[in-house]
N, CA, C and O atoms as a DFTB+ gen file, in Angstrom:
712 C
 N C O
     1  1       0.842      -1.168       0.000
     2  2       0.000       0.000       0.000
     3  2       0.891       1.236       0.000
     4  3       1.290       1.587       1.110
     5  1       1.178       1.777      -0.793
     6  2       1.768       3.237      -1.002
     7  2       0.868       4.469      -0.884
     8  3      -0.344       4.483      -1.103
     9  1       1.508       5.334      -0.567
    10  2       0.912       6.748      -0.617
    11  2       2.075       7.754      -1.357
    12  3       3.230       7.334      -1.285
    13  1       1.893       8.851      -1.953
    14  2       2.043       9.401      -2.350
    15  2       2.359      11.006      -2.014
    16  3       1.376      11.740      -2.118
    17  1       3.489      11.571      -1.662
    18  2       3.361      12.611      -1.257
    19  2       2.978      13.785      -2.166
    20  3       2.412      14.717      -1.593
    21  1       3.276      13.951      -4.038
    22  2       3.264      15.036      -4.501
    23  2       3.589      14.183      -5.758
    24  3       4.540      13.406      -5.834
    25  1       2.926      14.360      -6.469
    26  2       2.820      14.109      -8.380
    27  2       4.385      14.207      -8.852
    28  3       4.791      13.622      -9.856
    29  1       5.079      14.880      -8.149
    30  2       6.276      14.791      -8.962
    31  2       7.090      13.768      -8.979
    32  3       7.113      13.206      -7.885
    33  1       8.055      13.092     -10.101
    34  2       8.579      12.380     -10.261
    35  2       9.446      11.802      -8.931
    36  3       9.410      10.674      -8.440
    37  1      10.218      12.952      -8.536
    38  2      11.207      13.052      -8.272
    39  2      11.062      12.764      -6.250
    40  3      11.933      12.684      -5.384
    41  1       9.810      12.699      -6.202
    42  2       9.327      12.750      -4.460
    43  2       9.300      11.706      -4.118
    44  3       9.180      10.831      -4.975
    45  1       9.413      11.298      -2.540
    46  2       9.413      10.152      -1.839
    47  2       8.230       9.696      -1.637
    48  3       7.325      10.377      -1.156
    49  1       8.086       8.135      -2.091
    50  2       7.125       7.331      -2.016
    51  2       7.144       6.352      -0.444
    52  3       8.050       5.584      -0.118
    53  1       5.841       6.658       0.382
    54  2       6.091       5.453       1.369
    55  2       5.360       4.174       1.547
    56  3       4.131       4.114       1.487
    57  1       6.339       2.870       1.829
    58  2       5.126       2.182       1.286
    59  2       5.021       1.426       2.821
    60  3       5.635       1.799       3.820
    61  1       4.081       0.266       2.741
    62  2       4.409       0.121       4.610
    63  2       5.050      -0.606       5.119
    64  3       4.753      -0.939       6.266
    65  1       6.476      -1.288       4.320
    66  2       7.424      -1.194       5.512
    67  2       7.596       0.309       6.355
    68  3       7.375       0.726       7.492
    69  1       7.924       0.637       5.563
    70  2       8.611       2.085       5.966
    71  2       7.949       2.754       6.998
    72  3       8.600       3.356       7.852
    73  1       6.287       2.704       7.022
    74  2       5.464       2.689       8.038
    75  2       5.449       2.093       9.264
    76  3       5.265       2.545      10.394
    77  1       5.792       0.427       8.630
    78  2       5.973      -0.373      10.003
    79  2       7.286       0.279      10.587
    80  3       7.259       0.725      11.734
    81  1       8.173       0.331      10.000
    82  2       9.655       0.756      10.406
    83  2       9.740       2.160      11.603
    84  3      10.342       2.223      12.675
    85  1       8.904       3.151      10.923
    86  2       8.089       4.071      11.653
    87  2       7.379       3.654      13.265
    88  3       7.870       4.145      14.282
    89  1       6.453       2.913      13.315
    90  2       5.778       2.887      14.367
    91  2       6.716       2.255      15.423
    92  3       6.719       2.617      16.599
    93  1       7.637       1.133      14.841
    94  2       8.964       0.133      15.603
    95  2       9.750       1.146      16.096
    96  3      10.213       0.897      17.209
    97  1      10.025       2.123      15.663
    98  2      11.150       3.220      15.825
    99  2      10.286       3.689      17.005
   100  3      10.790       3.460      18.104
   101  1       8.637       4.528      17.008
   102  2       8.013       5.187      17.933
   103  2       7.838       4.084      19.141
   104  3       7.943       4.462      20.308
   105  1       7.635       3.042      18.900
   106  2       7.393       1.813      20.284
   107  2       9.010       1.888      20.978
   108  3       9.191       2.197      22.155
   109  1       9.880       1.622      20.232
   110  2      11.337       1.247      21.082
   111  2      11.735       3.069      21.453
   112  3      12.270       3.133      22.560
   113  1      11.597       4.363      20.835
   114  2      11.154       5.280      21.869
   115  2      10.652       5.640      23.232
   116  3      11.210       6.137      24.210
   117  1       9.079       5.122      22.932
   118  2       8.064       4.795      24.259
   119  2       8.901       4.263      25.448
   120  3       9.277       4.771      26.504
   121  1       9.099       2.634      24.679
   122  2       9.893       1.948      26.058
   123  2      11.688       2.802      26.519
   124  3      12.047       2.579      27.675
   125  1      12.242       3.302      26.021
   126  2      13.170       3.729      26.155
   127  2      12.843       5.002      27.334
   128  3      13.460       5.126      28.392
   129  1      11.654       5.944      26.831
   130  2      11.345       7.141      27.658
   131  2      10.886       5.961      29.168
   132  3      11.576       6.022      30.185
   133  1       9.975       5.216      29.102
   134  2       9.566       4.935      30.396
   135  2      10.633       4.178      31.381
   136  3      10.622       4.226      32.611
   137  1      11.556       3.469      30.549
   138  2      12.866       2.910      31.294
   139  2      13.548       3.839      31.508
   140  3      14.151       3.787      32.580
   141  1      13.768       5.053      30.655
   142  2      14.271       6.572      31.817
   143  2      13.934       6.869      32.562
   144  3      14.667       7.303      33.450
   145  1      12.556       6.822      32.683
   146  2      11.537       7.338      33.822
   147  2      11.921       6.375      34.913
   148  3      12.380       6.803      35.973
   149  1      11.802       5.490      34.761
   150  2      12.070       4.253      36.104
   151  2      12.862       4.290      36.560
   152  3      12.785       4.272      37.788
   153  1      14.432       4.379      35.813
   154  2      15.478       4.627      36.317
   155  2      15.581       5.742      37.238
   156  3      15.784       5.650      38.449
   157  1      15.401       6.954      36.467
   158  2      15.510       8.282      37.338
   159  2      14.598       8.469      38.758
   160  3      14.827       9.346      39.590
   161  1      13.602       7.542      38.851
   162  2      12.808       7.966      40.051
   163  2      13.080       6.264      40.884
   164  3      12.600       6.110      42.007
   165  1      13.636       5.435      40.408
   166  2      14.155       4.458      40.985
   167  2      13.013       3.155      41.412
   168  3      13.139       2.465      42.424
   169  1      12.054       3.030      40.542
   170  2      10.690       2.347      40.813
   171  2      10.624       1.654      39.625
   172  3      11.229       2.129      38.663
   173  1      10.029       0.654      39.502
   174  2       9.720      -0.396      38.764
   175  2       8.378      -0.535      38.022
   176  3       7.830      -1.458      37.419
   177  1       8.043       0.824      38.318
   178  2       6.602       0.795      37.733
   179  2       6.643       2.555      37.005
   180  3       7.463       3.452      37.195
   181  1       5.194       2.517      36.005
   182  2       5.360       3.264      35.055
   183  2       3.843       2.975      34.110
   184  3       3.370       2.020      33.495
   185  1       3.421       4.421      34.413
   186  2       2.015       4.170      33.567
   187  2       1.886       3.833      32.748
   188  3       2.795       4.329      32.083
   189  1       0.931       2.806      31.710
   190  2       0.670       1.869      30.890
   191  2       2.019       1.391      30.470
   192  3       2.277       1.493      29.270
   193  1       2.729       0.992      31.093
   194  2       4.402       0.449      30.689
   195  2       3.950      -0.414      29.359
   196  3       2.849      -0.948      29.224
   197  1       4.990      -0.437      28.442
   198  2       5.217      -1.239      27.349
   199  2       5.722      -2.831      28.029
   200  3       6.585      -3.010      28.889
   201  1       4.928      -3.807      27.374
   202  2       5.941      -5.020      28.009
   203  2       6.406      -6.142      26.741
   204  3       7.056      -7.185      26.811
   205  1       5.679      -5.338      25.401
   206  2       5.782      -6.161      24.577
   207  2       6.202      -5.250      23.285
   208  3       5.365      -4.618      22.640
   209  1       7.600      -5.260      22.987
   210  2       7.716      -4.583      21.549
   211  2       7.317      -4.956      20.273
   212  3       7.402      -4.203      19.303
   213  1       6.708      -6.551      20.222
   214  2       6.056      -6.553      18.914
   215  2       4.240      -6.439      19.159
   216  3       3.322      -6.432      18.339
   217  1       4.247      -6.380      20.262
   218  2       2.728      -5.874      20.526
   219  2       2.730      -4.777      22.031
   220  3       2.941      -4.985      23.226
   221  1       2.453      -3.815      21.383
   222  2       2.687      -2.705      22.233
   223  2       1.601      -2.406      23.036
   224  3       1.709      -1.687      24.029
   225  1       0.373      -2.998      22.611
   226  2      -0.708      -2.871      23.072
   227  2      -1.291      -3.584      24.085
   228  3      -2.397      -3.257      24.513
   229  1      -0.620      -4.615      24.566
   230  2      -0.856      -4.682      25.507
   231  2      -0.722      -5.354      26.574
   232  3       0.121      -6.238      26.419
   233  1      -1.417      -5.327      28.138
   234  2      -1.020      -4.717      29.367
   235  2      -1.140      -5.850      30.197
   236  3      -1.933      -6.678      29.749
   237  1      -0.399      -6.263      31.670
   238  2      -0.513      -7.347      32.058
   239  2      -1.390      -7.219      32.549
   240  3      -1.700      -6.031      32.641
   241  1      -2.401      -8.231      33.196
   242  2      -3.725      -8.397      34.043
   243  2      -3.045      -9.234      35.221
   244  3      -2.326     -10.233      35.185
   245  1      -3.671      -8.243      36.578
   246  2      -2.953      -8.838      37.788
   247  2      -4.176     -10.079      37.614
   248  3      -5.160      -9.755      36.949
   249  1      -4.143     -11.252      38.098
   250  2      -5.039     -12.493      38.628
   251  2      -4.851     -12.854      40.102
   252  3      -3.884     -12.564      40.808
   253  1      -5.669     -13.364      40.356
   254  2      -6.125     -14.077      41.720
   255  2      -5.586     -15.362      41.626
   256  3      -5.686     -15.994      42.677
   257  1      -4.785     -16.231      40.257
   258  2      -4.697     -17.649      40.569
   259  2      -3.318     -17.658      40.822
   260  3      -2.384     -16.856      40.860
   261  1      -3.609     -19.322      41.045
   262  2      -2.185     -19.638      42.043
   263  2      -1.338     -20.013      40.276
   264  3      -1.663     -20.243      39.111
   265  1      -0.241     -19.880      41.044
   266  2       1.080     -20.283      39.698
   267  2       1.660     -19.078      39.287
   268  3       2.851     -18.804      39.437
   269  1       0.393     -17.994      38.506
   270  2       0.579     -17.224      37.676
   271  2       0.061     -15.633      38.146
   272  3      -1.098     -15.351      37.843
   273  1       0.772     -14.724      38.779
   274  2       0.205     -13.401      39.015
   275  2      -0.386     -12.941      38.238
   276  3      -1.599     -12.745      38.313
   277  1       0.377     -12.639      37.240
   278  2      -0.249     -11.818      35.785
   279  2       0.030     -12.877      34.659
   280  3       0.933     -13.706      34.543
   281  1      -1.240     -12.516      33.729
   282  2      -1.574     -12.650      32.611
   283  2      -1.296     -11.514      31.601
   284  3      -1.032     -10.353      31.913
   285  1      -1.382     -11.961      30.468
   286  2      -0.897     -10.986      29.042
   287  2      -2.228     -11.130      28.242
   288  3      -3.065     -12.029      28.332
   289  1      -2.224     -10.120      27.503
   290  2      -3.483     -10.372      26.176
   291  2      -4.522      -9.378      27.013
   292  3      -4.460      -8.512      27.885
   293  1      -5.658     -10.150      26.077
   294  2      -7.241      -9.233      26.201
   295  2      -7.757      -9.858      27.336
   296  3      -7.537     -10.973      27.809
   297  1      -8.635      -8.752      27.762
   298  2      -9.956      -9.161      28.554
   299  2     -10.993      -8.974      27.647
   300  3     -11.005      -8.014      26.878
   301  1     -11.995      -9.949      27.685
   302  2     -13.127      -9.973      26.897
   303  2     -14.580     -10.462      27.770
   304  3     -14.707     -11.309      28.655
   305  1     -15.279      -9.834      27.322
   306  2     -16.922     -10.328      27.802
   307  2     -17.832     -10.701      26.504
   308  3     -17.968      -9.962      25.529
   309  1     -18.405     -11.927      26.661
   310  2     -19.119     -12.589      25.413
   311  2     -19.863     -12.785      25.634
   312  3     -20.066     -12.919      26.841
   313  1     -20.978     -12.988      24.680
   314  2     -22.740     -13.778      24.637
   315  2     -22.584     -14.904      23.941
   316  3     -22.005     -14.781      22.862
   317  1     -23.037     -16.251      24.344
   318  2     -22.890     -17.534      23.283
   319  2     -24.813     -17.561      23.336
   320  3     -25.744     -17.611      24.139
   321  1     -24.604     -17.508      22.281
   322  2     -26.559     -17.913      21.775
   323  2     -26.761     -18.662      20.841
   324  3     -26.763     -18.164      19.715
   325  1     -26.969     -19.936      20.981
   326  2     -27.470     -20.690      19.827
   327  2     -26.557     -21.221      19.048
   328  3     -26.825     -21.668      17.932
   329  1     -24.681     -21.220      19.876
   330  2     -23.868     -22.099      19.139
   331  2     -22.936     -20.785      18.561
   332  3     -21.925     -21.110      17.939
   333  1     -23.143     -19.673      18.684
   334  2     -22.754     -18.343      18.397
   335  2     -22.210     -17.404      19.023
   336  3     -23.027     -16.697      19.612
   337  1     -21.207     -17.123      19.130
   338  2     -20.238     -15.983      20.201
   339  2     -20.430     -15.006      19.673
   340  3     -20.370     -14.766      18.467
   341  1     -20.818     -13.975      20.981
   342  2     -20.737     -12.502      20.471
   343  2     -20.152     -11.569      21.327
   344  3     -20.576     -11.268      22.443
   345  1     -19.033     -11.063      20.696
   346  2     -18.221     -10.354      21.722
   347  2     -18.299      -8.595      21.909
   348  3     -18.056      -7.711      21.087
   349  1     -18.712      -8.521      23.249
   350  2     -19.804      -7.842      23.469
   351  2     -18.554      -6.619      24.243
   352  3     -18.623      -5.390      24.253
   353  1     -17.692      -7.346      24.711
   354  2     -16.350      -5.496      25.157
   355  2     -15.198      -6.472      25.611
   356  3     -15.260      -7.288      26.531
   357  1     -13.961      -6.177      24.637
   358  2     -12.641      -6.421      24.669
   359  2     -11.882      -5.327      24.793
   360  3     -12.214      -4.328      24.154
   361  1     -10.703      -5.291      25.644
   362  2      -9.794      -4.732      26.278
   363  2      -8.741      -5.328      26.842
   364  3      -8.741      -6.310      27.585
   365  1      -7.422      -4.389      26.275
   366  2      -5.890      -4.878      26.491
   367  2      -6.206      -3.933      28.025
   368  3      -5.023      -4.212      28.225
   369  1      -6.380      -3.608      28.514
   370  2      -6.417      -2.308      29.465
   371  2      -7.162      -3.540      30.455
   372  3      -7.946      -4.349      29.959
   373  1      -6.772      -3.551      32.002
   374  2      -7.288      -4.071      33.010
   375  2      -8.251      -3.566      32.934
   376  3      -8.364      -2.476      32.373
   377  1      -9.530      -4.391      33.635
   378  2     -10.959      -3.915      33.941
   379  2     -11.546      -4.959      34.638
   380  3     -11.375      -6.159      34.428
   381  1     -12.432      -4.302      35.703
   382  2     -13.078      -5.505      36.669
   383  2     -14.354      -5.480      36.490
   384  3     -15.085      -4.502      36.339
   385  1     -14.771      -7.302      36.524
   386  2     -15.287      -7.847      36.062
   387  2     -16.492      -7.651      37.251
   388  3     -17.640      -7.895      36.882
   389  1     -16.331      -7.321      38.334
   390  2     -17.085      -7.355      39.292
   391  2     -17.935      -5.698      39.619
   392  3     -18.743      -5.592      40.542
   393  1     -17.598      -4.593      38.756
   394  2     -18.178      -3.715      38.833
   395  2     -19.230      -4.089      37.559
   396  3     -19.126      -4.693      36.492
   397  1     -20.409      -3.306      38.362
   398  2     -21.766      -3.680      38.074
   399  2     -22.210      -2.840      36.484
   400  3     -23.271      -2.972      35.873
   401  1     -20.867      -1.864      36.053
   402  2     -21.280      -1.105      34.581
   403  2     -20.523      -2.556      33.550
   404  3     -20.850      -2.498      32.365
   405  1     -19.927      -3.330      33.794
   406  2     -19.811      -4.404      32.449
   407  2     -20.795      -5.334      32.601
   408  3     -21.312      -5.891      31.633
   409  1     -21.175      -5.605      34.014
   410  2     -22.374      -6.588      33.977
   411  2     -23.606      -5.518      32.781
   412  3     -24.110      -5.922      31.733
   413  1     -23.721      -4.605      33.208
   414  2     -25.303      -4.067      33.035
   415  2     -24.885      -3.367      31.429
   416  3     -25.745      -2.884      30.691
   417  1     -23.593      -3.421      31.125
   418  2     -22.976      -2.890      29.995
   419  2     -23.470      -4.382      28.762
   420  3     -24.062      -4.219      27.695
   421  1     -23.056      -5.589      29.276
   422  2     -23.384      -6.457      28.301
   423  2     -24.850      -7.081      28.455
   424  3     -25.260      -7.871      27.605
   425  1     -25.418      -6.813      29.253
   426  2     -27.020      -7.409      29.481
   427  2     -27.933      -6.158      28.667
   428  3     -29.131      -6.172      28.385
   429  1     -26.972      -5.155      28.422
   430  2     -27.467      -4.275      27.144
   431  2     -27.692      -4.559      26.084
   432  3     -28.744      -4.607      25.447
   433  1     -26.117      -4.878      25.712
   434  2     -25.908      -5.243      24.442
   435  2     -26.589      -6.243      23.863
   436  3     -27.050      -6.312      22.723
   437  1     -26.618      -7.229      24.998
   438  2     -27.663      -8.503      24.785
   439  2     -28.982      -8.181      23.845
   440  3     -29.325      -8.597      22.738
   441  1     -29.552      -7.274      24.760
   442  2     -31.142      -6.983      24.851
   443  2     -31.509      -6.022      23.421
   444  3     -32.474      -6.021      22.656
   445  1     -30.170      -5.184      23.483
   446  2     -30.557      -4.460      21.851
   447  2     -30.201      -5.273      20.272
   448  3     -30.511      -5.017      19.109
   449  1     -29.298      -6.491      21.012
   450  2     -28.921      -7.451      19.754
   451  2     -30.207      -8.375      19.702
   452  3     -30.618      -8.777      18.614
   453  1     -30.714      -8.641      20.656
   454  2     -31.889     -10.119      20.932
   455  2     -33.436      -9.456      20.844
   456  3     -34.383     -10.058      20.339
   457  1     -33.535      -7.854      21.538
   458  2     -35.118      -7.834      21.966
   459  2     -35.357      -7.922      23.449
   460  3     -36.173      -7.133      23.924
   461  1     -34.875      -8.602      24.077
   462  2     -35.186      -9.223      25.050
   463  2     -34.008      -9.425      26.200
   464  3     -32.821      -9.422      25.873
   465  1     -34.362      -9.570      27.344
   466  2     -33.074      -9.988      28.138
   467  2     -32.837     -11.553      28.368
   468  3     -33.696     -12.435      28.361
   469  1     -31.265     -11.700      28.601
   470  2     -31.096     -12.660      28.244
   471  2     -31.739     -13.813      29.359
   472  3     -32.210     -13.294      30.370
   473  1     -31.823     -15.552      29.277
   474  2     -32.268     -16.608      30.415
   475  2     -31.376     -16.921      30.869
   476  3     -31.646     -17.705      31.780
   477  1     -30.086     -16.716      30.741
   478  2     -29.457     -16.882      31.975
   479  2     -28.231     -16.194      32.030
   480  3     -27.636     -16.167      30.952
   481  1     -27.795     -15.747      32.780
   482  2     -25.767     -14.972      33.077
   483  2     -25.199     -16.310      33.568
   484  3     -25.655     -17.098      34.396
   485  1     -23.901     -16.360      32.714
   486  2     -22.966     -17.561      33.270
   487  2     -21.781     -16.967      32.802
   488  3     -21.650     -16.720      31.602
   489  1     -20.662     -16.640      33.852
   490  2     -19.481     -16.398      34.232
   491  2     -18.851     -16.626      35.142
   492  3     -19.176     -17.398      36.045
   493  1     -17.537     -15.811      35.050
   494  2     -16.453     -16.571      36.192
   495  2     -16.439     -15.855      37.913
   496  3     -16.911     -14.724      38.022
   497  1     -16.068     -16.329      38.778
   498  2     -16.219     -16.236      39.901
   499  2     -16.045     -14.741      40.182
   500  3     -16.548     -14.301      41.215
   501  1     -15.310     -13.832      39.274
   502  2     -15.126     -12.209      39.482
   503  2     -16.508     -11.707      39.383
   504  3     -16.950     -11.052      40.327
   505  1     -17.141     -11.904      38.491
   506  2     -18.790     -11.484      37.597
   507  2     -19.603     -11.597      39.503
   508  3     -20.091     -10.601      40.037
   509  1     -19.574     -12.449      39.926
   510  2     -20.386     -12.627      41.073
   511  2     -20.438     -12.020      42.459
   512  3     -20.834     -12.508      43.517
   513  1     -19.960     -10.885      42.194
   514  2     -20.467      -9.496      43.089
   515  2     -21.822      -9.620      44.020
   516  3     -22.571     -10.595      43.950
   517  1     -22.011      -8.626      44.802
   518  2     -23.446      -8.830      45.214
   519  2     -24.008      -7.696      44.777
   520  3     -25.231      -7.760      44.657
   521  1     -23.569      -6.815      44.537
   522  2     -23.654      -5.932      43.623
   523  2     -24.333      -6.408      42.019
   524  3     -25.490      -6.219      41.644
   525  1     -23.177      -7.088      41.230
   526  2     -23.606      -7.851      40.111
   527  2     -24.728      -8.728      40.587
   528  3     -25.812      -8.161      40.451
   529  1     -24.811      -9.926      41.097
   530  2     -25.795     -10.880      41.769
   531  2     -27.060      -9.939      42.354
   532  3     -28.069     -10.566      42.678
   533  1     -27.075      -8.631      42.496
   534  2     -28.468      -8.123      42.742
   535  2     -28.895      -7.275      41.747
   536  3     -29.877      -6.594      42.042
   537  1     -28.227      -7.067      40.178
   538  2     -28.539      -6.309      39.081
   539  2     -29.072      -7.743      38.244
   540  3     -30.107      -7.687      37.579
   541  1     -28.507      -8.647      38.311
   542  2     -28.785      -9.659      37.924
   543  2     -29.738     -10.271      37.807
   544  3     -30.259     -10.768      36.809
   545  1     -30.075     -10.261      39.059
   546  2     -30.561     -11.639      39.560
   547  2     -32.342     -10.880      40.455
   548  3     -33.322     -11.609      40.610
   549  1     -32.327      -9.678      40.805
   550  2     -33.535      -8.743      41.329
   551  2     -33.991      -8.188      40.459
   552  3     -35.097      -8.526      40.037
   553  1     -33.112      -6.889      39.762
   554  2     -33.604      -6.252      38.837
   555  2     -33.881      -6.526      37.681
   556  3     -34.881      -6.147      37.071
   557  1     -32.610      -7.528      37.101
   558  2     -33.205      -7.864      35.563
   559  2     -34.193      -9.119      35.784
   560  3     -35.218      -9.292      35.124
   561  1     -33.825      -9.799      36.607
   562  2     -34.573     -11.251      36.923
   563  2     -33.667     -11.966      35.942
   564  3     -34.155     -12.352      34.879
   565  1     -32.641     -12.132      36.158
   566  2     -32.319     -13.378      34.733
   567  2     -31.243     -13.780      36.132
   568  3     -30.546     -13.184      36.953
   569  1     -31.772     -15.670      35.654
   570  2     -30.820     -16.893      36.555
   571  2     -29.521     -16.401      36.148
   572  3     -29.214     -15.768      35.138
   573  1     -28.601     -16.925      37.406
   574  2     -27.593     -16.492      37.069
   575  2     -26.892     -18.297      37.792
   576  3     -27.412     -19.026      38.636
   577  1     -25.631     -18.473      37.041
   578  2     -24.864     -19.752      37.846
   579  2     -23.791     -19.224      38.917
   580  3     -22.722     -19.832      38.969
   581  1     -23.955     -18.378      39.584
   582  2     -23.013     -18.141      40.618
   583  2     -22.940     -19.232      41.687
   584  3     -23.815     -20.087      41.556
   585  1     -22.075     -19.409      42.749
   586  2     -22.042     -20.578      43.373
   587  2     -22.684     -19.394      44.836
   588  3     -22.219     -18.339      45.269
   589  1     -24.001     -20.265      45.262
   590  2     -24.183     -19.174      46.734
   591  2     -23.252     -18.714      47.554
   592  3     -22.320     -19.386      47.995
   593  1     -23.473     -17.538      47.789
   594  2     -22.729     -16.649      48.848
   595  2     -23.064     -17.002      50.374
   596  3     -24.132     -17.607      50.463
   597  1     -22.757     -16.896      50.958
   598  2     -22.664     -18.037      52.870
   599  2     -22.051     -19.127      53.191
   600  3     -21.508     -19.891      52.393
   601  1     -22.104     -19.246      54.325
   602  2     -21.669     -20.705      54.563
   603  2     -22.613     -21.758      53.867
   604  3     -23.816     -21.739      53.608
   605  1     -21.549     -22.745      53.649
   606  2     -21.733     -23.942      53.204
   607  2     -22.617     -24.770      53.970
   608  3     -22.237     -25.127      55.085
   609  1     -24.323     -25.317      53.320
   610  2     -25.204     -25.980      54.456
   611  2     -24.763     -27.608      53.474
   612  3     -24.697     -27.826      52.264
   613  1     -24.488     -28.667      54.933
   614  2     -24.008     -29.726      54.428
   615  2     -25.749     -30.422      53.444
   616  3     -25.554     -31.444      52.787
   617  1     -27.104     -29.895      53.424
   618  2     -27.869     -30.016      52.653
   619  2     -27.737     -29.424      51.398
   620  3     -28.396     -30.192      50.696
   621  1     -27.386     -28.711      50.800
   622  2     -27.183     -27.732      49.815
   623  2     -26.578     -28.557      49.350
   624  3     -25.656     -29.156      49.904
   625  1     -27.053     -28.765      48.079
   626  2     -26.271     -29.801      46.712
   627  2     -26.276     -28.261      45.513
   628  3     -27.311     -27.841      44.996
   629  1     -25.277     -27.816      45.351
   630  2     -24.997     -26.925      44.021
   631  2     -24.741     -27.178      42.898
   632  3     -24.855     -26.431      41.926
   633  1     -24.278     -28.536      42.940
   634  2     -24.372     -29.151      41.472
   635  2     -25.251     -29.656      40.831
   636  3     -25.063     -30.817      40.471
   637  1     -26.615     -28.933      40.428
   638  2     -27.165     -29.320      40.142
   639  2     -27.476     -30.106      38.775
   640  3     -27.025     -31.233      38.980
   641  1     -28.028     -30.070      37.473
   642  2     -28.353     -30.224      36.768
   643  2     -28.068     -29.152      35.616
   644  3     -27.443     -29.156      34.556
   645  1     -28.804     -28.266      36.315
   646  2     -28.664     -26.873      35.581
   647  2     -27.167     -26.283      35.687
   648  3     -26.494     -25.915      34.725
   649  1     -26.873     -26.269      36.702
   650  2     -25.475     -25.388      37.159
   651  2     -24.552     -26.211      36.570
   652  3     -23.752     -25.463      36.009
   653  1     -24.243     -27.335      36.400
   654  2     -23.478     -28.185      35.583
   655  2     -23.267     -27.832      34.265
   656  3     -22.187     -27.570      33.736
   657  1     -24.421     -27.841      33.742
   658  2     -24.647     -27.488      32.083
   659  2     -24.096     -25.875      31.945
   660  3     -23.172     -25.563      31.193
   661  1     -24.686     -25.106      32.636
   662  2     -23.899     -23.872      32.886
   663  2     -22.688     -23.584      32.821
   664  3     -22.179     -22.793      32.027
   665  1     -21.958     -24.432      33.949
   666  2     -20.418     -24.174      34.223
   667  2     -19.879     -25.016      33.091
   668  3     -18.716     -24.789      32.758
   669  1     -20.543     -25.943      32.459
   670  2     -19.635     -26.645      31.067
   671  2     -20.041     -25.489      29.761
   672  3     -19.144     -25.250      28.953
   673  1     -21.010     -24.993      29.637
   674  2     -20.776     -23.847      28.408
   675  2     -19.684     -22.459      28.711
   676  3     -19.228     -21.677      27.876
   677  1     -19.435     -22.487      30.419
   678  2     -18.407     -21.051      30.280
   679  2     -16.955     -21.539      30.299
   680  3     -15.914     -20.885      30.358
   681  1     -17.205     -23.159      30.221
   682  2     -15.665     -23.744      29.735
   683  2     -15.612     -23.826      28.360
   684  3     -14.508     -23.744      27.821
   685  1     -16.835     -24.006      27.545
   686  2     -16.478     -24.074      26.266
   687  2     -16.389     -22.872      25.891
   688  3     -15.445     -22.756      25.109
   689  1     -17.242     -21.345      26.185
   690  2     -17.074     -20.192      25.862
   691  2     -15.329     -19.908      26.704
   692  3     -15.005     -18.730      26.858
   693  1     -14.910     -20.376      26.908
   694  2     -13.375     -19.418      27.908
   695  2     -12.203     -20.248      27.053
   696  3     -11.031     -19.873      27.013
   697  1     -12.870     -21.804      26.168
   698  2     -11.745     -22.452      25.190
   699  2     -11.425     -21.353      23.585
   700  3     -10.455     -21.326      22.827
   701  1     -12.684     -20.598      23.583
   702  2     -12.672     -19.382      22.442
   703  2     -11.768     -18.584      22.930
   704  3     -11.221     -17.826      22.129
   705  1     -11.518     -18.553      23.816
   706  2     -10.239     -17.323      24.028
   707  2      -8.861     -17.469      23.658
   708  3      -8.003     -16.646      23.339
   709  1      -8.859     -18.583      23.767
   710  2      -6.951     -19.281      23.272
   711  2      -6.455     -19.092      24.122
   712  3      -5.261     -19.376      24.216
């Protein structure tokens, strides 16, 4: 893909290496200014730090699991309907899953893609707020598979039928992620 600066023979044409070459030059900049920055103030940290020079975009995600602090890549929130993923807000940029504007952000999106709100919310243990679990689950009325909040009654069977089938579609929706 070339562009053209000026009809004349004699002018510089760029085509997109030269572009890519461009943006590689502005990324190893970036990281260079913020590894000054770190150095000079003697801290290890540095707003939206670069951690990846062939993908600049993006940012580690602190996690809660054991092994692995942070994660790399996107955060994403999806709708599976009918054998069909629909990805409803992706972000290299941390974001929690437990504030109640991505819950009520994709039970939007749902409702203006479908008509209707959706029969059930099924996500991961962050999504299950009580906050989320009462936008959910009061106001919109839609089942949700969260695992109950309280102590554990040795009567209480949670595996049900339903909640099973549940927690096996947000394993097959979380194998779409790679």
């Amino acid at each position: 893909m070339a562009a053209k600066i000026s009809s004349k023979p004699s002018t510089l044409t760029f085509n997109s290496s030269t572009l890519l070459i461009g943006e590689k030059l502005g990324t190893a900049k970036r990281i260079f200014e913020q590894q000054w920055e770190m150095y000079q103030k003697g801290s290890h940290r540095v707003a939206d730090r670069i951690v990846s020079f062939h993908r600049p975009w993006v940012r580690p995600i602190k996690r809660g699991k054991s092994g692995k602090d942070v994660e790399f890549g996107a955060k994403a929130a999806m709708s599976h309907v009918d054998g069909f993923l629909f990805l409803d807000k992706i972000h290299h940029d941390n974001f929690s899953e437990s504030q109640t504007t991505v819950v009520g952000e994709q039970i939007e999106s749902y409702e203006k893609r479908f008509g209707k709100a959706p029969a059930s919310f099924t996500g991961d243990k962050a999504y299950g707020s009580r906050e989320n679990r009462e936008l959910i689950e009061e106001e919109k009325k839609i089942r949700s598979s969260f695992v109950r909040l309280g102590k554990k009654q040795p009567s209480r069977d949670k595996m049900t039928r339903w909640f099973k089938r549940k927690q096996k579609e947000r394993n097959r929706i979380e194998g779409h992620f790679g």
